Amino acid sequence: MWLLMLEAGTALFLLVFIVWWTMFYGRNPNTPPLQEKITPPQKKDEQAPD
């Protein structure tokens, strides 16, 4: 009986841990992005003169 309780407790712990881990996974929306926004290349006639 104690083995079943140990197994159920372990499964419950893993479930709660996985939910907690995924709930706080990801970047904070207030932090700046890692990369600058990529702008499309300009056409030859729109480039600034050298």
PDB file of C-alpha atoms in Angstrom:
ATOM      1  CA  MET A   1       0.000   0.000   0.000  1.00  0.00           C
ATOM      2  CA  TRP A   2       2.795   2.410   0.842  1.00  0.00           C
ATOM      3  CA  LEU A   3       4.310   1.764  -2.583  1.00  0.00           C
ATOM      4  CA  LEU A   4       1.102   2.917  -4.292  1.00  0.00           C
ATOM      5  CA  MET A   5       1.025   6.064  -2.171  1.00  0.00           C
ATOM      6  CA  LEU A   6       4.672   6.761  -2.999  1.00  0.00           C
ATOM      7  CA  GLU A   7       3.996   6.304  -6.707  1.00  0.00           C
ATOM      8  CA  ALA A   8       0.887   8.520  -6.581  1.00  0.00           C
ATOM      9  CA  GLY A   9       2.786  11.197  -4.662  1.00  0.00           C
ATOM     10  CA  THR A  10       5.633  11.123  -7.166  1.00  0.00           C
ATOM     11  CA  ALA A  11       3.210  11.391 -10.086  1.00  0.00           C
ATOM     12  CA  LEU A  12       1.415  14.312  -8.431  1.00  0.00           C
ATOM     13  CA  PHE A  13       4.717  16.051  -7.728  1.00  0.00           C
ATOM     14  CA  LEU A  14       5.817  15.616 -11.346  1.00  0.00           C
ATOM     15  CA  LEU A  15       2.494  16.937 -12.621  1.00  0.00           C
ATOM     16  CA  VAL A  16       2.649  20.032 -10.415  1.00  0.00           C
ATOM     17  CA  PHE A  17       6.317  20.592 -11.271  1.00  0.00           C
ATOM     18  CA  ILE A  18       5.700  20.368 -15.030  1.00  0.00           C
ATOM     19  CA  VAL A  19       2.736  22.748 -14.831  1.00  0.00           C
ATOM     20  CA  TRP A  20       4.734  25.202 -12.705  1.00  0.00           C
ATOM     21  CA  TRP A  21       7.751  24.978 -15.036  1.00  0.00           C
ATOM     22  CA  THR A  22       5.703  25.644 -18.168  1.00  0.00           C
ATOM     23  CA  MET A  23       3.664  28.393 -16.529  1.00  0.00           C
ATOM     24  CA  PHE A  24       6.748  30.530 -15.915  1.00  0.00           C
ATOM     25  CA  TYR A  25       8.630  29.475 -19.050  1.00  0.00           C
ATOM     26  CA  GLY A  26       9.259  32.161 -21.646  1.00  0.00           C
ATOM     27  CA  ARG A  27      10.365  35.742 -21.655  1.00  0.00           C
ATOM     28  CA  ASN A  28       8.875  38.494 -19.583  1.00  0.00           C
ATOM     29  CA  PRO A  29       6.847  40.771 -21.883  1.00  0.00           C
ATOM     30  CA  ASN A  30       8.606  43.835 -20.423  1.00  0.00           C
ATOM     31  CA  THR A  31      12.082  42.706 -21.496  1.00  0.00           C
ATOM     32  CA  PRO A  32      13.478  43.946 -24.810  1.00  0.00           C
ATOM     33  CA  PRO A  33      13.749  41.467 -27.694  1.00  0.00           C
ATOM     34  CA  LEU A  34      16.999  39.580 -28.194  1.00  0.00           C
ATOM     35  CA  GLN A  35      17.412  40.675 -31.809  1.00  0.00           C
ATOM     36  CA  GLU A  36      16.713  43.911 -33.572  1.00  0.00           C
ATOM     37  CA  LYS A  37      13.771  43.867 -35.927  1.00  0.00           C
ATOM     38  CA  ILE A  38      14.841  42.806 -39.384  1.00  0.00           C
ATOM     39  CA  THR A  39      14.050  45.317 -42.096  1.00  0.00           C
ATOM     40  CA  PRO A  40      13.715  44.233 -45.715  1.00  0.00           C
ATOM     41  CA  PRO A  41      16.584  45.221 -48.007  1.00  0.00           C
ATOM     42  CA  GLN A  42      16.159  48.446 -49.922  1.00  0.00           C
ATOM     43  CA  LYS A  43      15.927  48.524 -53.699  1.00  0.00           C
ATOM     44  CA  LYS A  44      18.920  49.890 -55.602  1.00  0.00           C
ATOM     45  CA  ASP A  45      17.156  53.106 -56.614  1.00  0.00           C
ATOM     46  CA  GLU A  46      16.076  53.781 -52.990  1.00  0.00           C
ATOM     47  CA  GLN A  47      19.528  53.487 -51.405  1.00  0.00           C
ATOM     48  CA  ALA A  48      21.209  56.535 -49.971  1.00  0.00           C
ATOM     49  CA  PRO A  49      23.964  58.027 -52.153  1.00  0.00           C
ATOM     50  CA  ASP A  50      27.534  57.214 -51.149  1.00  0.00           C
TER      51      ASP A  50
END
